[in-house]
Amino acid sequence: MTTPKRTLKATHITMAHGAGGKAMRDLIEDVFVGSFDNSHLNALEDQARIDLAELQRDGNRIAFTTDGYVVDPIEFLGGNIGALAVNGTVNDLAVSGAIPKYLSCSMILEEGLEVAQLRRIVDSMRAAADAAGVAIVTGDTKVVPKGKGDKIFISTTGIGVIPEGIEISASRVKPGDKVIVNGWVGDHGAAILNARGDLALDVELHTDCQPLHELMQVMLKACPDLHAVRDASRGGVATVVNEFAETSGVAIRLYENAVPVRTEVRGVCEILGLDALYFANEGKLVAVVPAADADAVLAAMQAHPAGKEAAIIGEAYEGVAGRVVVQTGFGGERILDMLVGEQLPRIC
Amino acid sequence: MTTPKRTLKATHITMAHGAGGKAMRDLIEDVFVGSFDNSHLNALEDQARIDLAELQRDGNRIAFTTDGYVVDPIEFLGGNIGALAVNGTVNDLAVSGAIPKYLSCSMILEEGLEVAQLRRIVDSMRAAADAAGVAIVTGDTKVVPKGKGDKIFISTTGIGVIPEGIEISASRVKPGDKVIVNGWVGDHGAAILNARGDLALDVELHTDCQPLHELMQVMLKACPDLHAVRDASRGGVATVVNEFAETSGVAIRLYENAVPVRTEVRGVCEILGLDALYFANEGKLVAVVPAADADAVLAAMQAHPAGKEAAIIGEAYEGVAGRVVVQTGFGGERILDMLVGEQLPRIC
């Protein structure tokens, strides 16, 4: 690691840090290059240059994805907006079967943001990038006047390589397929709600923010023919399952009792009259796998730290195309719709 | 072109349009997919998948770059934030010599934004993408509450392919090299200032927002060994030339009389006591070329619509490393520093 240039004297972000001149250069060299530190970024060109031959070692297609992060508050138990911005995009790559490789980072800072807080967020991004085996190779910084933004918004964009033979798509769900989730559902949503202080609960709720690229490779080893996988972030497990049912033209049934939900999260849901199936997650995926491979995939997941609490939570069947139902603990069934209206604003 | 699903009934953006549920889906399918319309995006997967073989037809390296756009106002003479967000990233790819290929788009919308205005911006993005030969293949939309953003922020990230043999870098400027700009300097900065209504001038000032990928290929044909090229957006020509001088460890002299500045822009500068060399551009590049090739490159540029007013505006020389001086019309010289502090906030 090169020694960062400690060129930034300011304690708070000013409009000058987004003006393209010397102050911006100091911010970039000290905070961003100082932390992300890789040969692509350190060159300070306006674009990173990546050898196609290097990408081709892992496959013949790239996955390309982007996400904006506007979570409020920007720091919370178990993570912050920076860790989220890296893991979220890493996971959007990972669920296609891709091996995550390179990230870009576009920051929109609000005038007045504390530089110390920005450093913490950027350092979390670096740590998350290291854990996921990716490098943040290009970026941009803008500053908006106080009251025209909200501390920090981050957009990350990722490139990964999809190994040959993998065809994961929301359109490939077949009747009979099993639906698997890799652990506790709703942790992130509950953690953010609690961090806002609105709940006044005496519980510690941590985000589940984690990278899923290793877990995905373990799952693909157990079953190279995973049909559909998505990470269940904004909109939760309910939204992903609805997207699968609609895109594939099948019906999906979930078993309420089989969905892993922590007692504390269940408590938050009961207080607010909300359903954990709609709660955001930042380290959870929903996978649809051929029935014959379901047990093998489940076992492989449970053997990995990111899938210890994995569970089969439902199955696809020939029914009304696009319909999702939940079999409740009492044996009844209710329809689980796409989220209508707004449940939890700025959850990611 | 597929017929867009006119699923969006709302006239203004609400928090529900960023909540991950049905309202967001309607917004995406109607406004974004309806306009951008390409097979990658239409699949509505969480990531686009791109064949490496397709990229390899044009070269063996990709360029990868990102930029955030927060310009205020979001619509102005000759363009809007959408056209800027596409052309800006296309140009960051183009100046590396890359052929722009794919873009991602992350939108942060403020609650209350008029849907009709969003449609205009998105349609401008599509038009700009078509003009640059790129497709917007993946995206994300977030909504922040009224007063926590400012109408619309856009982050675009681009992938382009660099043809073999091209090595353009800010570090390759050599003493004797000529500095060329492709036309009128400062139009965008002046247009935005005027659009804000602060100047109360009775002139029409248009942004110069345009793609530079074709011009770059024309220049490379005239001289495959272009040394350094950057687009002179935020911070203007002065900032780019300072970056070249610093990175390459040379001195650069500009000839004030040779820099093309429109009379109207010159007028704005005089009123405000500002220097057009620091004004933002959105369709201007600064190229440093070997002296022997300068006339050929200049002629090639002038034969292309994006380079009609191109001019040789300076040269590199062996002097104080990193120093940039301007030879004034009166024969004197002044130092042209990096921009210190803030000149024009939210210019792009």
Coordinates of C-alpha atoms in Angstrom, one line a residue, chain A residues 5 15-25 29 43-53 55-56 59-70 91-96 102-108 137-145 147-150 153-159 161-162 166-171 229-231 234-235 239 243 246-247 338-346 348, chain B residues 5 15-25 29 43-53 55-56 59-70 91-96 102-108 137-145 147-150 153-159 161-162 166-171 229-231 234-235 239 243 246-247 338-346 348:
Chain A
K5 CA -0.9 12.0 0.6
M15 CA -18.3 23.6 -2.5
A16 CA -14.7 24.0 -3.5
H17 CA -14.2 20.2 -3.1
G18 CA -16.5 19.7 -6.1
A19 CA -15.3 22.5 -8.3
G20 CA -12.7 20.6 -10.3
G21 CA -9.7 22.5 -8.9
K22 CA -7.0 22.1 -6.3
A23 CA -9.3 21.5 -3.3
M24 CA -11.0 18.6 -5.2
R25 CA -7.7 17.2 -6.2
E29 CA -5.7 12.1 -3.6
A43 CA -2.9 6.8 -12.2
L44 CA -5.5 9.5 -11.9
E45 CA -6.6 9.2 -15.5
D46 CA -10.2 10.0 -16.2
Q47 CA -10.9 6.3 -17.0
A48 CA -9.5 3.0 -15.8
R49 CA -8.1 0.7 -18.5
I50 CA -8.6 -3.1 -18.1
D51 CA -7.2 -5.9 -20.2
L52 CA -9.8 -8.1 -21.8
A53 CA -7.4 -11.0 -21.6
L55 CA -11.2 -10.9 -17.7
Q56 CA -11.3 -13.7 -20.2
G59 CA -15.3 -16.6 -18.6
N60 CA -16.6 -15.2 -21.9
R61 CA -19.2 -12.7 -20.7
I62 CA -19.2 -9.8 -18.3
A63 CA -22.0 -8.8 -16.0
F64 CA -22.5 -5.0 -15.7
T65 CA -24.7 -3.4 -13.0
T66 CA -25.2 -0.2 -11.1
D67 CA -27.0 0.9 -7.9
G68 CA -27.5 4.2 -6.1
Y69 CA -27.3 4.4 -2.3
V70 CA -29.2 7.0 -0.3
N91 CA -24.0 -8.9 -4.8
D92 CA -25.9 -7.8 -8.0
L93 CA -22.9 -9.1 -9.9
A94 CA -22.6 -12.3 -7.8
V95 CA -26.2 -13.4 -8.2
S96 CA -25.7 -13.7 -11.9
Y102 CA -14.0 -3.9 -10.8
L103 CA -16.1 -1.2 -9.3
S104 CA -16.6 2.5 -10.0
C105 CA -17.8 5.0 -7.4
S106 CA -19.7 8.2 -8.0
M107 CA -20.1 10.3 -4.8
I108 CA -22.5 13.2 -4.4
V137 CA -10.7 1.7 -10.1
T138 CA -12.4 4.9 -11.1
G139 CA -14.6 7.5 -9.5
D140 CA -16.1 11.0 -9.5
T141 CA -17.0 13.5 -6.8
K142 CA -19.6 16.2 -6.8
V143 CA -20.6 18.6 -4.1
V144 CA -24.1 20.1 -3.7
P145 CA -25.0 23.1 -1.5
G147 CA -29.9 21.5 1.9
K148 CA -29.7 20.3 -1.7
G149 CA -28.6 16.8 -0.8
D150 CA -28.3 14.7 2.3
F153 CA -25.2 9.6 -1.9
I154 CA -23.1 6.9 -3.6
S155 CA -23.6 5.2 -6.9
T156 CA -21.4 2.2 -7.5
T157 CA -21.2 0.3 -10.8
G158 CA -19.6 -3.1 -11.1
I159 CA -18.0 -5.4 -13.7
V161 CA -17.0 -12.1 -15.2
I162 CA -19.6 -14.9 -15.7
I166 CA -24.0 -20.5 -16.2
E167 CA -27.4 -19.2 -17.2
I168 CA -29.2 -17.7 -14.3
S169 CA -32.3 -15.7 -15.1
A170 CA -35.6 -14.6 -13.5
S171 CA -37.2 -16.2 -16.5
V229 CA -31.1 -16.0 -8.2
R230 CA -31.5 -12.4 -7.0
D231 CA -30.4 -10.6 -3.9
R234 CA -35.1 -3.1 -1.4
G235 CA -38.6 -4.7 -1.5
T239 CA -40.5 -8.6 -4.3
E243 CA -40.5 -10.9 -10.0
E246 CA -44.2 -12.9 -13.1
T247 CA -41.1 -13.2 -15.4
M338 CA -45.7 -6.9 -5.0
L339 CA -45.2 -4.1 -2.6
V340 CA -47.8 -1.4 -3.3
G341 CA -46.9 2.1 -2.2
E342 CA -44.0 2.9 0.1
Q343 CA -43.0 0.8 3.1
L344 CA -39.6 2.0 4.2
P345 CA -38.1 5.0 2.4
R346 CA -34.3 5.3 2.0
C348 CA -30.5 1.4 1.0
Chain B
K5 CA -45.8 0.1 -21.5
M15 CA -41.5 8.0 -2.4
A16 CA -43.3 4.9 -3.7
H17 CA -41.4 5.2 -7.0
G18 CA -38.2 4.3 -5.1
A19 CA -39.6 1.7 -2.8
G20 CA -38.8 -1.4 -4.9
G21 CA -42.4 -2.4 -5.4
K22 CA -45.1 -2.0 -8.0
A23 CA -44.9 1.8 -8.4
M24 CA -41.2 1.6 -9.1
R25 CA -41.7 -1.2 -11.6
E29 CA -41.0 -0.1 -17.5
A43 CA -34.7 -8.3 -19.9
L44 CA -35.1 -6.5 -16.6
E45 CA -32.4 -8.6 -15.0
D46 CA -30.4 -6.9 -12.2
Q47 CA -27.3 -6.9 -14.4
A48 CA -26.6 -6.6 -18.1
R49 CA -24.6 -9.4 -19.7
I50 CA -22.1 -8.6 -22.4
D51 CA -20.1 -10.9 -24.6
L52 CA -16.4 -10.4 -24.3
A53 CA -16.0 -11.6 -27.9
L55 CA -15.9 -6.2 -27.2
Q56 CA -12.8 -7.9 -28.5
G59 CA -9.5 -3.9 -29.2
N60 CA -7.9 -5.8 -26.3
R61 CA -8.6 -3.3 -23.4
I62 CA -11.7 -1.7 -22.1
A63 CA -12.0 1.8 -20.7
F64 CA -14.2 2.2 -17.6
T65 CA -15.3 5.5 -16.2
T66 CA -18.0 7.1 -14.1
D67 CA -19.4 10.6 -13.5
G68 CA -22.1 12.2 -11.4
Y69 CA -24.3 15.0 -12.7
V70 CA -25.8 17.6 -10.4
N91 CA -16.4 11.8 -23.8
D92 CA -14.5 10.4 -20.8
L93 CA -14.3 7.1 -22.7
A94 CA -13.6 8.8 -26.1
V95 CA -10.6 10.8 -24.9
S96 CA -8.8 7.6 -24.0
Y102 CA -22.3 0.5 -23.0
L103 CA -23.6 2.9 -20.3
S104 CA -25.3 2.3 -16.9
C105 CA -27.5 5.0 -15.3
S106 CA -28.2 5.5 -11.6
M107 CA -30.9 8.1 -10.9
I108 CA -31.5 9.8 -7.6
V137 CA -28.1 -1.3 -20.6
T138 CA -28.6 -1.3 -16.8
G139 CA -29.9 1.2 -14.3
D140 CA -31.2 2.0 -10.8
T141 CA -33.6 4.5 -9.4
K142 CA -33.8 5.9 -5.9
V143 CA -36.2 8.6 -4.6
V144 CA -35.3 10.9 -1.7
P145 CA -37.9 13.0 0.2
G147 CA -35.7 18.8 0.4
K148 CA -33.2 16.0 0.6
G149 CA -32.1 16.2 -3.0
D150 CA -32.6 18.6 -5.9
F153 CA -29.0 13.6 -9.9
I154 CA -27.7 11.2 -12.5
S155 CA -24.6 9.0 -12.3
T156 CA -23.6 7.3 -15.6
T157 CA -20.8 4.8 -16.0
G158 CA -19.4 3.7 -19.3
I159 CA -17.5 0.9 -20.9
V161 CA -13.0 -0.5 -26.1
I162 CA -9.6 0.9 -26.8
I166 CA -3.3 3.6 -28.6
E167 CA -1.6 4.9 -25.5
I168 CA -3.1 8.2 -24.4
S169 CA -2.1 9.4 -21.0
A170 CA -1.7 12.7 -19.0
S171 CA 1.8 11.5 -18.3
V229 CA -6.2 14.0 -24.3
R230 CA -8.8 15.1 -21.8
D231 CA -12.2 16.6 -22.1
R234 CA -15.5 21.1 -14.8
G235 CA -12.5 23.3 -14.1
T239 CA -7.4 22.6 -15.2
E243 CA -3.0 18.3 -14.9
E246 CA 1.9 18.3 -13.4
T247 CA 1.6 14.6 -14.3
M338 CA -5.2 25.2 -10.9
L339 CA -8.5 26.6 -9.8
V340 CA -8.4 27.4 -6.1
G341 CA -11.7 27.5 -4.3
E342 CA -15.0 27.5 -6.1
Q343 CA -15.8 29.3 -9.3
L344 CA -19.1 27.9 -10.5
P345 CA -20.9 25.4 -8.3
R346 CA -23.0 22.7 -9.9
C348 CA -22.3 19.8 -14.5

